[in-house]
Tab-separated table of C-alpha atoms in Angstrom:
chain	number	residue	atom	x	y	z
A	1416	MET	CA	-124.887	79.358	78.056
A	1417	SER	CA	-125.932	76.029	76.565
A	1418	LEU	CA	-129.561	74.996	76.409
A	1419	PRO	CA	-130.213	71.237	76.405
A	1420	SER	CA	-133.790	70.100	76.807
A	1421	SER	CA	-133.791	69.963	80.599
A	1422	THR	CA	-130.643	71.762	81.806
A	1423	LEU	CA	-128.910	75.132	81.616
A	1424	THR	CA	-125.202	75.637	82.224
A	1425	GLN	CA	-123.543	78.805	83.513
A	1426	LEU	CA	-126.929	80.434	84.109
A	1427	PRO	CA	-126.363	83.894	85.631
A	1428	LEU	CA	-128.167	84.274	88.941
A	1429	PHE	CA	-129.754	87.297	90.600
A	1430	PRO	CA	-130.147	86.632	94.355
A	1431	LEU	CA	-132.934	88.669	95.965
A	1432	GLN	CA	-134.683	88.876	99.320
A	1433	SER	CA	-137.906	87.925	97.550
A	1434	VAL	CA	-139.335	85.042	95.522
A	1435	LEU	CA	-140.269	85.061	91.836
A	1436	PHE	CA	-143.100	82.698	90.870
A	1437	PRO	CA	-143.802	81.399	87.345
A	1438	GLY	CA	-146.159	83.878	85.696
A	1439	GLY	CA	-145.229	86.611	88.157
A	1440	ALA	CA	-144.071	90.151	87.394
A	1441	LEU	CA	-140.718	91.435	88.668
A	1442	PRO	CA	-139.550	95.047	88.216
A	1443	LEU	CA	-135.859	95.611	88.962
A	1444	ARG	CA	-133.653	98.680	89.342
A	1445	ILE	CA	-130.123	97.633	88.381
A	1446	PHE	CA	-127.109	99.652	89.512
A	1447	GLU	CA	-124.514	97.146	90.785
A	1448	VAL	CA	-121.637	96.645	88.387
A	1449	ARG	CA	-121.877	92.852	88.593
A	1450	TYR	CA	-125.456	92.957	87.275
A	1451	LEU	CA	-125.294	95.810	84.752
A	1452	ASP	CA	-123.165	93.795	82.337
A	1453	MET	CA	-125.062	90.561	82.998
A	1454	ILE	CA	-128.480	92.099	82.365
A	1455	GLY	CA	-127.199	93.906	79.276
A	1456	ARG	CA	-125.892	90.630	77.829
A	1457	CYS	CA	-129.083	88.731	78.661
A	1458	HIS	CA	-131.225	91.417	77.041
A	1459	LYS	CA	-129.088	91.573	73.894
A	1460	ALA	CA	-129.078	87.775	73.516
A	1461	GLY	CA	-132.741	87.334	74.459
A	1462	GLU	CA	-131.726	84.887	77.182
A	1463	PRO	CA	-133.152	84.496	80.711
A	1464	PHE	CA	-131.391	84.830	84.026
A	1465	GLY	CA	-132.197	83.019	87.246
A	1466	VAL	CA	-133.830	84.613	90.287
A	1467	VAL	CA	-133.080	82.910	93.604
A	1468	CYS	CA	-134.183	83.848	97.114
A	1469	LEU	CA	-131.424	84.635	99.595
A	1470	SER	CA	-131.210	82.522	102.730
A	1471	GLU	CA	-128.246	84.573	103.949
A	1472	GLY	CA	-126.901	87.966	102.952
A	1473	SER	CA	-128.308	91.017	101.190
A	1474	ALA	CA	-129.543	91.735	97.680
A	1475	GLU	CA	-126.829	94.399	97.490
A	1476	ARG	CA	-123.221	93.312	97.743
A	1477	LYS	CA	-121.883	94.701	101.021
A	1478	ARG	CA	-118.418	94.847	102.510
A	1479	ALA	CA	-117.868	92.296	105.248
A	1480	THR	CA	-116.266	93.419	108.518
A	1481	SER	CA	-114.607	91.483	111.288
A	1482	GLU	CA	-116.742	91.368	114.413
A	1483	GLY	CA	-116.097	94.421	116.568
A	1484	SER	CA	-113.334	95.840	114.326
A	1485	GLY	CA	-115.217	97.501	111.479
A	1486	LYS	CA	-112.433	96.342	109.123
A	1487	PRO	CA	-112.884	94.213	105.977
A	1488	SER	CA	-112.643	90.450	106.517
A	1489	GLY	CA	-112.264	87.407	104.259
A	1490	ASP	CA	-112.539	88.324	100.581
A	1491	GLY	CA	-113.886	91.751	101.551
A	1492	PHE	CA	-117.563	91.015	100.941
A	1493	ALA	CA	-120.366	89.649	103.106
A	1494	HIS	CA	-121.356	85.990	102.728
A	1495	GLU	CA	-124.270	85.184	100.393
A	1496	ALA	CA	-126.301	81.980	100.298
A	1497	PHE	CA	-129.552	81.169	98.539
A	1498	PHE	CA	-132.188	78.469	98.285
A	1499	PRO	CA	-131.587	75.742	95.650
A	1500	VAL	CA	-134.850	76.241	93.723
A	1501	GLY	CA	-135.348	79.401	91.673
A	1502	THR	CA	-137.241	80.728	88.667
A	1503	LEU	CA	-136.093	81.851	85.236
A	1504	ALA	CA	-136.765	85.527	84.527
A	1505	ARG	CA	-137.439	86.766	80.987
A	1506	ILE	CA	-136.824	90.467	80.360
A	1507	THR	CA	-139.933	92.175	78.942
A	1508	LYS	CA	-138.973	95.829	79.477
A	1509	PHE	CA	-135.533	97.426	79.322
A	1510	GLU	CA	-134.589	101.062	79.912
A	1511	ARG	CA	-131.358	102.958	80.575
A	1512	PRO	CA	-132.495	106.248	82.148
A	1513	GLN	CA	-128.902	107.263	82.899
A	1514	PRO	CA	-125.374	105.807	82.841
A	1515	GLY	CA	-124.921	103.113	85.463
A	1516	LEU	CA	-128.637	102.513	85.886
A	1517	MET	CA	-131.047	100.069	84.241
A	1518	MET	CA	-134.795	99.784	84.839
A	1519	ILE	CA	-136.174	96.447	83.694
A	1520	GLY	CA	-139.394	94.488	83.879
A	1521	CYS	CA	-139.364	90.687	83.942
A	1522	VAL	CA	-141.799	87.800	83.992
A	1523	GLY	CA	-141.150	84.500	85.746
A	1524	THR	CA	-141.194	81.493	83.438
A	1525	GLN	CA	-139.865	78.080	84.506
A	1526	ARG	CA	-138.564	76.874	87.854
A	1527	PHE	CA	-135.156	75.246	88.178
A	1528	ARG	CA	-133.094	73.358	90.728
A	1529	ILE	CA	-129.425	74.265	91.161
A	1530	GLN	CA	-126.990	71.405	90.585
A	1531	ARG	CA	-123.765	73.392	90.980
A	1532	SER	CA	-123.025	77.078	91.565
A	1533	GLU	CA	-119.972	79.281	91.788
A	1534	GLN	CA	-119.277	82.941	92.435
A	1535	LEU	CA	-117.026	84.640	89.907
A	1536	LYS	CA	-114.291	87.094	90.879
A	1537	HIS	CA	-116.421	90.184	90.273
A	1538	GLY	CA	-119.212	88.815	92.463
A	1539	LEU	CA	-121.653	87.384	89.913
A	1540	TRP	CA	-123.104	83.958	90.669
A	1541	VAL	CA	-123.542	81.394	87.884
A	1542	ALA	CA	-125.007	77.908	88.128
A	1543	ASP	CA	-125.693	74.707	86.269
A	1544	VAL	CA	-129.387	74.019	86.775
A	1545	GLU	CA	-131.980	71.370	86.051
A	1546	LEU	CA	-135.276	72.734	84.762
A	1547	ILE	CA	-138.420	71.702	86.643
A	1548	ALA	CA	-141.488	70.765	84.618
A	1549	ASP	CA	-144.307	73.295	84.549
A	1550	ASP	CA	-147.207	72.697	86.917
A	1551	SER	CA	-149.919	70.468	85.538
A	1552	VAL	CA	-153.190	72.338	85.020
A	1553	VAL	CA	-155.425	71.071	87.835
A	1554	PRO	CA	-158.959	72.466	88.300
A	1555	VAL	CA	-159.660	74.105	91.657
A	1556	PRO	CA	-161.384	71.591	94.013
A	1557	ASP	CA	-164.800	72.521	95.380
A	1558	ASP	CA	-163.494	72.976	98.930
A	1559	LEU	CA	-160.968	75.564	97.692
A	1560	HIS	CA	-163.349	77.622	95.549
A	1561	PHE	CA	-163.306	80.376	98.169
A	1562	THR	CA	-159.646	81.089	97.348
A	1563	ARG	CA	-160.626	81.797	93.749
A	1564	GLU	CA	-163.639	83.927	94.682
A	1565	ALA	CA	-161.632	85.924	97.216
A	1566	LEU	CA	-158.838	86.635	94.722
A	1567	GLN	CA	-161.349	87.689	92.060
A	1568	VAL	CA	-162.851	90.215	94.485
A	1569	LEU	CA	-159.407	91.409	95.539
A	1570	VAL	CA	-158.319	91.915	91.918
A	1571	ARG	CA	-161.501	93.893	91.160
A	1572	ASN	CA	-160.879	96.075	94.205
A	1573	ILE	CA	-157.284	96.732	93.154
A	1574	ALA	CA	-158.393	97.600	89.611
A	1575	ASP	CA	-161.062	99.990	90.958
A	1576	SER	CA	-158.512	101.626	93.264
A	1577	ILE	CA	-156.071	102.158	90.405
A	1578	GLU	CA	-158.815	103.625	88.211
A	1579	GLN	CA	-160.007	105.975	90.964
A	1580	SER	CA	-156.481	107.167	91.723
A	1581	GLY	CA	-156.108	108.466	88.189
A	1582	GLU	CA	-152.350	107.907	88.380
A	1583	ALA	CA	-150.751	107.288	85.006
A	1584	GLY	CA	-148.582	104.213	84.524
A	1585	VAL	CA	-149.846	102.282	87.563
A	1586	GLN	CA	-150.100	98.615	86.663
A	1587	MET	CA	-151.946	95.678	88.119
A	1588	PRO	CA	-149.745	93.452	90.297
A	1589	LEU	CA	-151.040	90.363	88.445
A	1590	LEU	CA	-150.251	89.660	84.822
A	1591	GLU	CA	-152.937	88.499	82.414
A	1592	PRO	CA	-154.243	86.077	81.304
A	1593	TYR	CA	-156.047	85.228	84.534
A	1594	ARG	CA	-156.417	81.455	84.912
A	1595	TRP	CA	-159.045	81.284	87.633
A	1596	ASN	CA	-159.582	77.520	87.494
A	1597	ASP	CA	-155.903	76.529	87.617
A	1598	CYS	CA	-154.652	75.518	91.090
A	1599	GLY	CA	-151.015	76.374	90.389
A	1600	TRP	CA	-151.726	79.801	88.903
A	1601	LEU	CA	-154.128	80.676	91.726
A	1602	ALA	CA	-151.707	79.549	94.447
A	1603	ASN	CA	-148.835	81.467	92.861
A	1604	ARG	CA	-150.788	84.715	92.657
A	1605	TRP	CA	-151.937	84.450	96.270
A	1606	SER	CA	-148.367	83.711	97.345
A	1607	GLU	CA	-147.185	86.892	95.648
A	1608	LEU	CA	-149.848	89.093	97.256
A	1609	LEU	CA	-149.881	87.718	100.801
A	1610	PRO	CA	-147.572	89.379	103.378
A	1611	LEU	CA	-145.516	86.246	103.990
A	1612	ALA	CA	-141.872	85.835	104.957
A	1613	PRO	CA	-139.631	85.119	101.940
A	1614	ALA	CA	-138.705	81.698	103.342
A	1615	LEU	CA	-142.381	80.680	103.427
A	1616	LYS	CA	-142.985	81.979	99.904
A	1617	GLN	CA	-139.945	79.989	98.837
A	1618	ARG	CA	-141.415	76.867	100.411
A	1619	PHE	CA	-144.665	77.339	98.492
A	1620	MET	CA	-142.886	78.020	95.185
A	1621	ALA	CA	-140.694	74.910	95.483
A	1622	LEU	CA	-143.619	72.517	96.012
A	1623	ASP	CA	-144.223	70.141	93.114
A	1624	SER	CA	-147.962	69.737	93.773
A	1625	PRO	CA	-150.086	72.739	92.719
A	1626	VAL	CA	-153.022	71.393	94.765
A	1627	LEU	CA	-150.924	71.150	97.925
A	1628	ARG	CA	-149.618	74.659	97.274
A	1629	LEU	CA	-153.163	75.993	97.077
A	1630	GLU	CA	-154.196	74.036	100.191
A	1631	LEU	CA	-151.353	75.667	102.132
A	1632	VAL	CA	-152.394	79.074	100.813
A	1633	ALA	CA	-155.950	78.363	102.014
A	1634	ASP	CA	-154.604	77.388	105.448
A	1635	THR	CA	-152.590	80.608	105.540
A	1636	LEU	CA	-155.650	82.678	104.659
A	1637	GLY	CA	-157.456	81.076	107.583
A	1638	GLN	CA	-154.547	81.680	109.967
A	1639	ILE	CA	-154.375	85.409	109.191
A	1640	GLY	CA	-158.154	85.736	109.503
A	1641	PHE	CA	-158.745	86.682	105.876
A	1642	LYS	CA	-162.394	87.302	105.099
A	1643	LEU	CA	-164.024	87.528	101.692
A	1644	PRO	CA	-164.622	91.238	100.925
A	1645	GLU	CA	-168.270	92.244	100.689
């Protein structure tokens, strides 16, 4: 995989039915053959892989069947399609608890836009991608301060709940450092926590304007009737 300043070629992709945001945490349980080798190579080389949200298909490769027959059709596997904007994932934790199984932890880094993609014979997707510049750091406008205050309360409540549970190894869903006065960071964290459809999360993630992203999050909070915890 070559690494010019703004592009990556033959980037291995991991399609999921979820969205990875820059700065977000992603735990993965790897057992499919097409990903075991890919993740092992990425970890050994210290290179990222790309996470993309599926628009069609399943995160697990399934046999396709002809309608009504129950018999394999086409190339034998169900069709997969994904949105054109994804996020690079950097492996931060890597374990092999048993043969044929990997448990990894990742963090989202930089977004990218797919220029060309292809599926290899064994099912792995690779793509040539253009990297998208990181969000500019934009202070939270006064009329959106409530989104910051609400998330601060929510994070404190989650931390208190974890502490009271006494369960070992339970981690916060948000990675530090917390950047409370950064529109992009705040919008991304809300997008991860809110119970939104993957397609809507994808729409938020792909937006170039961090302020607009946070405004849409604020609108969503109003639509679901979210109230600031006491």
